[in-house]
Amino acid sequence: MITPPAGFRALPLSITQLSLAAVLQCGQSFRWNIFPLLSLASGTSGADNLHPTHEYRLCLRDRVVCLRQSLDTLFYRSVLPGPPLSRTLQDEREAETLAWLRDYFQLDVDLEALYEQWGKRDSVFMNRQQRFSGIRVLRQDPFENLISFICSSNNNIARITKMVKALCRQYSPALIALPSPALTDDDSNDPSTQELTEAYHPFPPPSALAAPEVASTLRGLGFGYRAEFIQRTAQMLVEAHGVAASESGVEPAEKWLHSLRKMSTSDAREELLKFVGVGRKVADCVLLMSLDKREVIPVDTHVHQIAMKHYGVSGSSKAKSNMTPKLYDEVSSKLAAVWGDYAGWAHLVLFTSDLKSFSSYGLSTTAAFPKAQPDVKITSRQRKSVLATPSATPSPAGKRKRKQVQEATVAIIANEKVESSSTQHSDVELPALDDSSMADRVKRRRRVKVTIAAVALK
DNA sequence: ATCGGACCCCCG
DNA sequence: GGGGGTCCGA
């Protein structure tokens, strides 16, 4: 095991048990910030497969959790607002963070054992498992999960991500501002390459979204018809359960949503379907991803396609028939029969392996982890000269540029080189590129950063 | 009960 | 035109 990056603690964990690159971008959660780390350390080869290539950050209620990953280790640290903590207190906080990680990533579930079972039962799965290891279901906060998936109708991952982040910025105060991670370790002492800070917002509580004017505000933020759904759902929750202040800062409505974990799947589903903007598919996503209903398979057009292609579900692959309740049940029960009691987890592996953003993901031998980080031989001086001449992307040409940059990012994540002429579209957005609250310098810097990566890939 | 159509916005 | 749907009215 390599020594942890400064400030990080190490948790031994095989990348085949958890692949952050896959799990955090496959459309379960939409709030993680992702930072490429380019190993440009002069004199050493960056492509050793052992050092993390990305940092991932999520803002919780009271802290920002930062993660990095290598083949056999998960590195974690958390940052809290306020003055620096004593050593003892810091240890205590990190112990809490570790407990949160175990819960959020459901680390007690042996994913490799599940893959083995699924492979035995299903030849289609067998064909993909090697290339798509480490894909597991998260155990998310139910309220965040519910609101996020109300946003998902007629939508794609990139826009959902944008919307959820805008929602947090609008309706929850920033917990803390943090600089993005240094490009490389040797950058941390170099003021000229110091990264800029950005604010981290937790997900807002139900009471913050319940006021009637929230609907029009969200419309203004580009939520479309989902704006009313979100406001009305939050209002229903608040009216049914109140906003009584409690010690923990957790609202009664949130506690009630948590309590659905103890209900049967069908009872919990029935409760979720009462909300506006929540149909069968969204309800099933919440059941699977935050309410412990591991057997539930959310059926969308994509899963429908998979079921028709590989599992003998009726309908022609080009017929865009509307998803009727009857068809939904047919798809769902057929796949459930194949995969067993963790069917929802198996579905996520297949779903992710079919995502366009991940379509090149599997071609490497160790797909769970970006294999060969580009072996960049850029001197510190060269790097600075690149940074000093940001291409002032004008809008028409800039759009294409951005597309290429996005593809390059996906390629890094997916551990696969992309041809510049690739027609693949990207579902994974480049963090903060469209963040209107961010200074232009930040955008430029970010773009430049990835441009380096694109160059390195050639 | 089942069946289309509209819906808001973004992007190819 | 279509996208990880849902609502509403025949």
Short mmCIF file of C-alpha atoms (C1' of nucleotides) in Angstrom, two decimals:
data_model
loop_
_atom_site.label_atom_id
_atom_site.label_comp_id
_atom_site.label_asym_id
_atom_site.label_seq_id
_atom_site.Cartn_x
_atom_site.Cartn_y
_atom_site.Cartn_z
CA MET A 1 0.00 0.00 0.00
CA ILE A 2 1.25 3.46 -0.82
CA THR A 3 1.43 6.06 1.88
CA PRO A 4 -1.78 8.04 2.19
CA PRO A 5 -1.93 11.52 0.68
CA ALA A 6 -1.44 14.25 3.27
CA GLY A 7 -4.38 14.49 5.65
CA PHE A 8 -5.98 11.25 4.48
CA ARG A 9 -6.55 8.03 6.37
CA ALA A 10 -6.45 4.64 4.75
CA LEU A 11 -9.06 1.92 4.67
CA PRO A 12 -7.98 -1.35 3.04
CA LEU A 13 -10.58 -2.05 0.36
CA SER A 14 -10.30 -3.75 -2.99
CA ILE A 15 -11.41 -1.75 -5.98
CA THR A 16 -13.43 -4.79 -7.00
CA GLN A 17 -15.56 -4.22 -3.91
CA LEU A 18 -16.07 -0.55 -4.68
CA SER A 19 -15.22 1.48 -7.73
CA LEU A 20 -15.74 5.14 -6.94
CA ALA A 21 -15.27 6.14 -10.57
CA ALA A 22 -18.24 3.99 -11.54
CA VAL A 23 -20.45 4.17 -8.49
CA LEU A 24 -20.38 7.92 -8.04
CA GLN A 25 -21.15 8.71 -11.67
CA CYS A 26 -23.61 6.09 -12.79
CA GLY A 27 -26.62 8.13 -11.81
CA GLN A 28 -27.36 7.07 -8.26
CA SER A 29 -26.14 10.20 -6.61
CA PHE A 30 -25.83 13.57 -8.30
CA ARG A 31 -24.01 15.68 -5.76
CA TRP A 32 -20.43 14.44 -5.66
CA ASN A 33 -17.74 16.81 -6.84
CA ILE A 34 -15.06 15.16 -8.89
CA PHE A 35 -11.54 16.48 -9.30
CA PRO A 36 -8.98 14.95 -11.64
CA LEU A 37 -5.56 14.64 -10.08
CA LEU A 38 -2.88 14.69 -12.68
CA SER A 39 0.25 12.97 -11.57
CA LEU A 40 2.68 15.36 -13.07
CA ALA A 41 5.25 15.00 -10.38
CA SER A 42 8.46 15.72 -12.14
CA GLY A 43 10.96 12.91 -12.32
CA THR A 44 8.51 10.14 -11.58
CA SER A 45 6.20 8.28 -13.84
CA GLY A 46 2.60 9.02 -13.08
CA ALA A 47 1.29 5.84 -14.57
CA ASP A 48 1.79 3.26 -11.90
CA ASN A 49 -1.79 2.33 -11.30
CA LEU A 50 -1.23 2.67 -7.58
CA HIS A 51 -1.86 6.33 -7.04
CA PRO A 52 -5.30 7.90 -7.01
CA THR A 53 -6.29 9.74 -10.16
CA HIS A 54 -9.26 11.58 -8.73
CA GLU A 55 -10.57 13.13 -5.58
CA TYR A 56 -14.28 12.90 -4.81
CA ARG A 57 -16.08 15.19 -2.37
CA LEU A 58 -19.54 15.24 -0.87
CA CYS A 59 -20.98 17.82 1.48
CA LEU A 60 -22.87 16.27 4.38
CA ARG A 61 -24.83 18.09 7.04
CA ASP A 62 -21.80 18.95 9.13
CA ARG A 63 -18.73 18.10 7.08
CA VAL A 64 -17.25 17.58 3.65
CA VAL A 65 -16.08 14.05 3.00
CA CYS A 66 -13.11 13.72 0.65
CA LEU A 67 -12.16 10.41 -0.95
CA ARG A 68 -9.41 9.02 -3.11
CA GLN A 69 -8.88 5.47 -4.20
CA SER A 70 -6.12 3.13 -5.28
CA LEU A 71 -6.28 -0.54 -6.24
CA ASP A 72 -6.40 -1.78 -2.68
CA THR A 73 -7.13 1.24 -0.52
CA LEU A 74 -9.82 3.83 0.04
CA PHE A 75 -8.37 7.09 1.35
CA TYR A 76 -10.69 9.34 3.29
CA ARG A 77 -10.66 12.55 5.22
CA SER A 78 -13.27 15.02 6.35
CA VAL A 79 -13.23 18.76 6.71
CA LEU A 80 -15.42 20.55 9.23
CA PRO A 81 -16.11 24.25 9.53
CA GLY A 82 -14.52 26.12 12.40
CA PRO A 83 -11.05 26.28 13.90
CA PRO A 84 -8.66 23.34 13.64
CA LEU A 85 -9.44 20.48 15.99
CA SER A 86 -7.22 18.90 18.55
CA ARG A 87 -5.66 15.61 17.58
CA THR A 88 -8.09 13.70 19.75
CA LEU A 89 -11.14 15.45 18.41
CA GLN A 90 -9.92 15.03 14.86
CA ASP A 91 -9.57 11.29 15.46
CA GLU A 92 -13.10 11.24 16.74
CA ARG A 93 -14.46 13.03 13.67
CA GLU A 94 -12.63 10.69 11.32
CA ALA A 95 -14.01 7.71 13.18
CA GLU A 96 -17.49 9.11 12.54
CA THR A 97 -16.64 9.62 8.90
CA LEU A 98 -15.45 6.04 8.63
CA ALA A 99 -18.71 4.85 10.16
CA TRP A 100 -20.60 6.96 7.63
CA LEU A 101 -18.56 5.46 4.79
CA ARG A 102 -19.33 1.92 5.89
CA ASP A 103 -22.99 2.74 5.96
CA TYR A 104 -23.18 4.80 2.76
CA PHE A 105 -21.24 2.30 0.67
CA GLN A 106 -22.78 -0.69 2.48
CA LEU A 107 -19.34 -2.17 2.93
CA ASP A 108 -20.64 -5.12 4.92
CA VAL A 109 -22.12 -6.47 1.70
CA ASP A 110 -19.59 -8.68 -0.08
CA LEU A 111 -19.94 -7.52 -3.66
CA GLU A 112 -17.49 -10.05 -5.10
CA ALA A 113 -19.55 -12.88 -3.68
CA LEU A 114 -22.67 -11.39 -5.24
CA TYR A 115 -20.98 -11.06 -8.63
CA GLU A 116 -20.07 -14.72 -8.43
CA GLN A 117 -23.64 -15.71 -7.72
CA TRP A 118 -25.05 -13.55 -10.49
CA GLY A 119 -22.51 -14.89 -12.93
CA LYS A 120 -23.55 -18.44 -12.15
CA ARG A 121 -27.21 -17.69 -12.61
CA ASP A 122 -26.94 -15.50 -15.68
CA SER A 123 -24.65 -15.82 -18.68
CA VAL A 124 -25.37 -12.25 -19.78
CA PHE A 125 -24.09 -11.00 -16.48
CA MET A 126 -21.17 -13.38 -16.66
CA ASN A 127 -20.05 -11.74 -19.87
CA ARG A 128 -19.88 -8.33 -18.33
CA GLN A 129 -18.85 -8.79 -14.75
CA GLN A 130 -15.11 -8.79 -15.30
CA ARG A 131 -15.23 -5.53 -17.13
CA PHE A 132 -17.54 -3.81 -14.69
CA SER A 133 -16.44 -4.69 -11.21
CA GLY A 134 -16.99 -2.69 -8.08
CA ILE A 135 -20.45 -1.37 -8.94
CA ARG A 136 -22.65 -1.34 -5.87
CA VAL A 137 -25.81 0.33 -4.68
CA LEU A 138 -25.36 3.28 -2.33
CA ARG A 139 -27.38 3.73 0.84
CA GLN A 140 -28.40 7.33 0.43
CA ASP A 141 -30.40 9.84 2.39
CA PRO A 142 -34.05 9.22 1.50
CA PHE A 143 -35.12 12.85 1.17
CA GLU A 144 -32.24 13.80 -1.08
CA ASN A 145 -32.79 10.63 -3.05
CA LEU A 146 -36.50 11.33 -3.47
CA ILE A 147 -36.05 14.91 -4.65
CA SER A 148 -33.16 13.99 -6.94
CA PHE A 149 -35.17 11.31 -8.69
CA ILE A 150 -38.18 13.55 -9.09
CA CYS A 151 -35.74 15.54 -11.21
CA SER A 152 -34.88 12.49 -13.27
CA SER A 153 -37.99 12.21 -15.41
CA ASN A 154 -37.36 12.88 -19.08
CA ASN A 155 -33.86 13.83 -18.19
CA ASN A 156 -30.22 12.82 -18.30
CA ILE A 157 -27.48 12.51 -15.72
CA ALA A 158 -25.69 15.69 -16.73
CA ARG A 159 -28.74 17.89 -16.34
CA ILE A 160 -29.96 16.17 -13.18
CA THR A 161 -26.56 16.83 -11.67
CA LYS A 162 -26.73 20.46 -12.66
CA MET A 163 -30.21 20.83 -11.23
CA VAL A 164 -29.46 19.15 -7.91
CA LYS A 165 -26.41 21.31 -7.38
CA ALA A 166 -28.36 24.43 -8.23
CA LEU A 167 -31.03 23.39 -5.74
CA CYS A 168 -28.46 23.04 -2.97
CA ARG A 169 -26.85 26.37 -3.77
CA GLN A 170 -30.21 28.10 -3.73
CA TYR A 171 -31.76 26.54 -0.66
CA SER A 172 -29.05 25.60 1.78
CA PRO A 173 -26.39 27.93 3.13
CA ALA A 174 -22.81 27.04 2.39
CA LEU A 175 -21.27 24.93 5.13
CA ILE A 176 -17.70 25.75 4.22
CA ALA A 177 -15.50 26.90 1.37
CA LEU A 178 -12.59 24.74 0.31
CA PRO A 179 -9.83 24.99 -2.25
CA SER A 180 -9.93 22.28 -4.85
CA PRO A 181 -7.20 19.71 -4.42
CA ALA A 182 -3.78 20.67 -5.66
CA LEU A 183 -3.06 19.36 -9.14
CA THR A 184 -0.14 17.43 -7.80
CA ASP A 185 1.61 17.07 -4.51
CA ASP A 186 4.39 19.38 -5.51
CA ASP A 187 1.82 22.00 -6.41
CA SER A 188 0.73 22.37 -2.83
CA ASN A 189 3.76 24.47 -2.00
CA ASP A 190 3.56 26.50 -5.14
CA PRO A 191 1.39 29.62 -4.79
CA SER A 192 1.23 30.16 -8.54
CA THR A 193 -0.71 26.96 -8.96
CA GLN A 194 -2.88 27.33 -5.90
CA GLU A 195 -6.42 26.22 -6.64
CA LEU A 196 -9.40 28.44 -6.05
CA THR A 197 -11.93 27.89 -3.37
CA GLU A 198 -15.54 26.98 -3.81
CA ALA A 199 -18.48 26.73 -1.45
CA TYR A 200 -19.95 23.44 -0.32
CA HIS A 201 -23.67 23.23 0.33
CA PRO A 202 -25.45 20.38 2.09
CA PHE A 203 -28.72 19.10 0.66
CA PRO A 204 -31.57 21.32 1.92
CA PRO A 205 -34.15 19.96 4.38
CA PRO A 206 -37.85 19.56 3.45
CA SER A 207 -38.88 22.80 5.16
CA ALA A 208 -36.59 24.80 2.87
CA LEU A 209 -38.40 23.56 -0.23
CA ALA A 210 -41.99 23.67 0.99
CA ALA A 211 -42.87 27.34 0.46
CA PRO A 212 -45.09 28.03 -2.58
CA GLU A 213 -42.64 30.47 -4.17
CA VAL A 214 -40.07 27.69 -4.39
CA ALA A 215 -41.85 26.40 -7.48
CA SER A 216 -41.35 29.55 -9.50
CA THR A 217 -37.78 29.94 -8.28
CA LEU A 218 -36.93 26.42 -9.38
CA ARG A 219 -38.56 27.05 -12.73
CA GLY A 220 -36.28 30.02 -13.09
CA LEU A 221 -33.36 27.69 -12.40
CA GLY A 222 -34.36 25.48 -15.32
CA PHE A 223 -36.23 22.73 -13.50
CA GLY A 224 -39.15 22.84 -15.92
CA TYR A 225 -42.31 21.07 -14.89
CA ARG A 226 -40.45 19.27 -12.10
CA ALA A 227 -40.32 22.50 -10.11
CA GLU A 228 -43.93 22.14 -8.96
CA PHE A 229 -43.44 18.46 -8.17
CA ILE A 230 -40.55 19.21 -5.84
CA GLN A 231 -42.23 22.07 -4.02
CA ARG A 232 -45.50 20.20 -3.62
CA THR A 233 -43.77 17.04 -2.42
CA ALA A 234 -41.80 19.01 0.15
CA GLN A 235 -44.99 20.77 1.23
CA MET A 236 -46.81 17.46 1.63
CA LEU A 237 -44.00 16.16 3.80
CA VAL A 238 -43.88 19.24 5.97
CA GLU A 239 -47.65 19.41 6.39
CA ALA A 240 -47.84 15.75 7.33
CA HIS A 241 -44.92 15.69 9.76
CA GLY A 242 -44.16 19.24 10.84
CA VAL A 243 -40.84 21.01 11.21
CA ALA A 244 -40.27 20.59 14.94
CA ALA A 245 -36.74 21.57 15.71
CA SER A 246 -34.74 18.76 17.19
CA GLU A 247 -31.31 18.40 18.67
CA SER A 248 -29.96 16.63 15.62
CA GLY A 249 -31.26 19.15 13.12
CA VAL A 250 -33.05 16.33 11.35
CA GLU A 251 -36.63 17.25 10.52
CA PRO A 252 -39.54 14.95 11.36
CA ALA A 253 -40.33 14.43 7.69
CA GLU A 254 -36.82 13.15 7.12
CA LYS A 255 -37.11 10.81 10.08
CA TRP A 256 -40.38 9.53 8.73
CA LEU A 257 -38.82 8.84 5.33
CA HIS A 258 -36.07 6.94 7.12
CA SER A 259 -38.69 4.87 8.89
CA LEU A 260 -39.85 3.50 5.55
CA ARG A 261 -36.78 1.27 5.73
CA LYS A 262 -38.59 -0.80 8.32
CA MET A 263 -41.69 -1.22 6.17
CA SER A 264 -42.34 -3.92 3.62
CA THR A 265 -41.42 -3.06 0.05
CA SER A 266 -45.00 -2.74 -1.12
CA ASP A 267 -46.08 -0.64 1.86
CA ALA A 268 -43.14 1.70 1.44
CA ARG A 269 -43.79 1.95 -2.30
CA GLU A 270 -47.41 2.82 -1.62
CA GLU A 271 -46.33 5.69 0.61
CA LEU A 272 -43.88 7.04 -1.98
CA LEU A 273 -46.44 6.92 -4.78
CA LYS A 274 -48.58 9.43 -2.89
CA PHE A 275 -46.15 12.21 -3.70
CA VAL A 276 -46.41 14.27 -6.86
CA GLY A 277 -43.87 13.58 -9.53
CA VAL A 278 -43.36 10.10 -8.13
CA GLY A 279 -44.50 7.22 -10.29
CA ARG A 280 -43.49 3.60 -10.18
CA LYS A 281 -40.02 4.12 -11.56
CA VAL A 282 -39.00 6.96 -9.27
CA ALA A 283 -40.52 5.17 -6.28
CA ASP A 284 -38.51 2.06 -7.09
CA CYS A 285 -35.31 4.07 -7.37
CA VAL A 286 -35.87 5.44 -3.88
CA LEU A 287 -36.77 2.01 -2.54
CA LEU A 288 -33.56 0.55 -3.92
CA MET A 289 -31.12 3.38 -3.30
CA SER A 290 -32.14 4.72 0.07
CA LEU A 291 -34.70 2.41 1.66
CA ASP A 292 -32.82 -0.90 1.69
CA LYS A 293 -35.11 -2.67 -0.78
CA ARG A 294 -32.32 -4.51 -2.55
CA GLU A 295 -34.58 -6.73 -4.64
CA VAL A 296 -36.35 -3.82 -6.37
CA ILE A 297 -35.56 -3.23 -10.03
CA PRO A 298 -36.47 0.23 -11.34
CA VAL A 299 -37.58 -0.19 -14.93
CA ASP A 300 -36.90 2.66 -17.31
CA THR A 301 -36.66 2.71 -21.07
CA HIS A 302 -33.05 1.65 -20.78
CA VAL A 303 -33.68 -1.37 -18.61
CA HIS A 304 -36.57 -2.21 -20.90
CA GLN A 305 -34.17 -2.26 -23.84
CA ILE A 306 -31.80 -4.54 -21.96
CA ALA A 307 -34.63 -6.86 -21.01
CA MET A 308 -35.82 -7.09 -24.61
CA LYS A 309 -32.38 -7.65 -26.00
CA HIS A 310 -31.10 -10.21 -23.54
CA TYR A 311 -33.91 -11.59 -21.46
CA GLY A 312 -36.74 -12.31 -23.83
CA VAL A 313 -39.13 -9.60 -22.80
CA SER A 314 -41.78 -8.93 -25.41
CA GLY A 315 -41.72 -5.94 -27.71
CA SER A 316 -39.45 -5.04 -30.55
CA SER A 317 -36.28 -3.20 -29.73
CA LYS A 318 -37.23 -0.24 -31.87
CA ALA A 319 -40.79 0.10 -30.72
CA LYS A 320 -40.92 3.03 -28.35
CA SER A 321 -43.99 1.74 -26.68
CA ASN A 322 -45.03 3.55 -23.57
CA MET A 323 -44.11 1.82 -20.37
CA THR A 324 -47.40 0.45 -19.13
CA PRO A 325 -47.78 -0.90 -15.59
CA LYS A 326 -48.25 -4.30 -17.09
CA LEU A 327 -45.05 -4.15 -19.09
CA TYR A 328 -43.22 -2.70 -16.11
CA ASP A 329 -44.19 -5.70 -14.02
CA GLU A 330 -43.23 -8.10 -16.76
CA VAL A 331 -39.75 -6.66 -17.08
CA SER A 332 -39.29 -6.32 -13.35
CA SER A 333 -40.42 -9.81 -12.41
CA LYS A 334 -38.50 -11.48 -15.19
CA LEU A 335 -35.23 -9.86 -14.15
CA ALA A 336 -35.94 -10.43 -10.47
CA ALA A 337 -36.34 -14.12 -11.15
CA VAL A 338 -32.96 -14.23 -12.84
CA TRP A 339 -30.98 -12.34 -10.24
CA GLY A 340 -32.53 -13.22 -6.91
CA ASP A 341 -32.78 -11.25 -3.71
CA TYR A 342 -30.15 -8.67 -4.64
CA ALA A 343 -31.72 -8.19 -8.06
CA GLY A 344 -31.70 -4.40 -7.78
CA TRP A 345 -27.95 -4.48 -7.26
CA ALA A 346 -27.41 -6.70 -10.28
CA HIS A 347 -29.61 -4.41 -12.34
CA LEU A 348 -27.36 -1.48 -11.50
CA VAL A 349 -24.31 -3.32 -12.84
CA LEU A 350 -26.05 -4.03 -16.12
CA PHE A 351 -27.51 -0.55 -16.30
CA THR A 352 -24.13 1.06 -15.71
CA SER A 353 -22.42 -1.15 -18.24
CA ASP A 354 -24.90 0.11 -20.81
CA LEU A 355 -24.53 3.79 -20.03
CA LYS A 356 -23.12 5.59 -23.02
CA SER A 357 -20.67 7.42 -20.81
CA PHE A 358 -19.30 4.09 -19.72
CA SER A 359 -19.44 2.29 -23.03
CA SER A 360 -15.69 2.23 -23.39
CA TYR A 361 -15.21 1.62 -19.73
CA GLY A 362 -14.88 -2.10 -19.96
CA LEU A 363 -12.12 -2.54 -22.46
CA SER A 364 -9.38 -2.54 -19.91
CA THR A 365 -8.45 -5.48 -17.79
CA THR A 366 -9.03 -3.76 -14.52
CA ALA A 367 -12.00 -1.68 -15.42
CA ALA A 368 -12.84 -0.80 -11.90
CA PHE A 369 -9.96 1.57 -11.87
CA PRO A 370 -8.55 3.84 -14.51
CA LYS A 371 -5.69 1.67 -15.57
CA ALA A 372 -2.91 3.64 -17.05
CA GLN A 373 -2.95 7.19 -16.05
CA PRO A 374 -1.48 9.08 -18.95
CA ASP A 375 2.24 8.92 -18.56
CA VAL A 376 2.73 12.61 -18.74
CA LYS A 377 6.16 13.98 -19.08
CA ILE A 378 5.45 17.62 -18.59
CA THR A 379 7.89 19.75 -16.75
CA SER A 380 6.72 22.18 -14.18
CA ARG A 381 7.60 25.02 -16.51
CA GLN A 382 5.72 23.59 -19.44
CA ARG A 383 2.73 23.11 -17.26
CA LYS A 384 2.74 26.69 -16.12
CA SER A 385 2.99 27.94 -19.64
CA VAL A 386 -0.12 25.98 -20.49
CA LEU A 387 -1.89 27.34 -17.49
CA ALA A 388 -0.91 30.85 -18.39
CA THR A 389 -2.48 30.71 -21.83
CA PRO A 390 -6.01 29.56 -21.35
CA SER A 391 -7.79 29.34 -24.64
CA ALA A 392 -10.43 32.00 -24.33
CA THR A 393 -13.14 29.75 -25.64
CA PRO A 394 -15.58 31.82 -27.70
CA SER A 395 -19.08 30.50 -27.70
CA PRO A 396 -19.44 28.76 -31.09
CA ALA A 397 -16.10 27.06 -31.15
CA GLY A 398 -16.10 26.88 -27.40
CA LYS A 399 -19.01 24.54 -27.42
CA ARG A 400 -17.16 21.97 -29.45
CA LYS A 401 -14.14 22.44 -27.30
CA ARG A 402 -16.15 21.76 -24.22
CA LYS A 403 -17.53 18.62 -25.73
CA GLN A 404 -14.08 17.33 -26.45
CA VAL A 405 -12.99 18.20 -22.99
CA GLN A 406 -15.92 16.34 -21.53
CA GLU A 407 -15.11 13.31 -23.59
CA ALA A 408 -11.54 13.45 -22.46
CA THR A 409 -12.74 13.55 -18.88
CA VAL A 410 -14.98 10.61 -19.40
CA ALA A 411 -12.14 8.82 -21.07
CA ILE A 412 -9.96 9.32 -18.07
CA ILE A 413 -12.67 8.06 -15.83
CA ALA A 414 -13.35 5.23 -18.18
CA ASN A 415 -9.71 4.44 -18.63
CA GLU A 416 -9.97 4.48 -22.36
CA LYS A 417 -8.61 6.67 -25.07
CA VAL A 418 -11.19 8.41 -27.18
CA GLU A 419 -10.76 9.46 -30.74
CA SER A 420 -11.34 13.15 -31.07
CA SER A 421 -13.92 12.33 -33.71
CA SER A 422 -15.84 10.13 -31.34
CA THR A 423 -19.53 10.59 -31.60
CA GLN A 424 -20.23 9.28 -28.18
CA HIS A 425 -22.20 11.66 -26.14
CA SER A 426 -21.31 12.23 -22.58
CA ASP A 427 -23.69 11.91 -19.73
CA VAL A 428 -21.08 12.91 -17.25
CA GLU A 429 -20.72 16.58 -16.84
CA LEU A 430 -17.53 18.31 -16.13
CA PRO A 431 -17.83 19.61 -12.60
CA ALA A 432 -18.50 23.30 -12.35
CA LEU A 433 -18.16 24.09 -16.03
CA ASP A 434 -21.63 25.54 -16.08
CA ASP A 435 -21.58 26.85 -12.59
CA SER A 436 -22.69 30.42 -13.05
CA SER A 437 -21.79 31.33 -9.50
CA MET A 438 -18.18 30.48 -10.14
CA ALA A 439 -15.65 33.02 -11.18
CA ASP A 440 -14.48 32.85 -14.76
CA ARG A 441 -11.03 32.05 -13.55
CA VAL A 442 -12.30 28.90 -12.00
CA LYS A 443 -13.93 27.80 -15.20
CA ARG A 444 -10.82 28.55 -17.15
CA ARG A 445 -8.63 26.77 -14.76
CA ARG A 446 -10.83 23.72 -14.79
CA ARG A 447 -10.92 23.66 -18.53
CA VAL A 448 -7.21 23.98 -18.77
CA LYS A 449 -6.77 21.18 -16.33
CA VAL A 450 -8.70 18.77 -18.45
CA THR A 451 -7.10 20.04 -21.59
CA ILE A 452 -3.83 18.85 -20.19
CA ALA A 453 -5.41 15.49 -19.74
CA ALA A 454 -6.68 15.51 -23.30
CA VAL A 455 -3.26 16.32 -24.57
CA ALA A 456 -1.76 13.64 -22.45
CA LEU A 457 -4.07 11.06 -23.90
CA LYS A 458 -3.01 11.62 -27.47
"C1'" DA B 1 -58.64 0.18 -15.84
"C1'" DT B 2 -55.94 1.40 -19.92
"C1'" DC B 3 -54.23 4.69 -23.35
"C1'" DG B 4 -52.20 8.69 -25.58
"C1'" DG B 5 -50.65 13.36 -25.22
"C1'" DA B 6 -48.59 17.21 -22.97
"C1'" DC B 7 -44.98 18.79 -20.23
"C1'" DC B 8 -39.85 22.03 -19.42
"C1'" DC B 9 -35.39 22.16 -20.98
"C1'" DC B 10 -31.10 20.85 -23.15
"C1'" DC B 11 -28.54 18.88 -26.61
"C1'" DG B 12 -27.42 16.18 -30.96
"C1'" DG C 1 -36.64 14.65 -32.04
"C1'" DG C 2 -35.68 12.41 -28.00
"C1'" DG C 3 -34.09 11.88 -23.28
"C1'" DG C 4 -33.19 7.03 -16.46
"C1'" DG C 5 -41.41 9.59 -16.54
"C1'" DT C 6 -45.56 11.38 -14.59
"C1'" DC C 7 -49.97 13.54 -14.72
"C1'" DC C 8 -54.37 14.09 -16.63
"C1'" DG C 9 -58.30 13.50 -19.23
"C1'" DA C 10 -60.83 10.43 -22.59
#
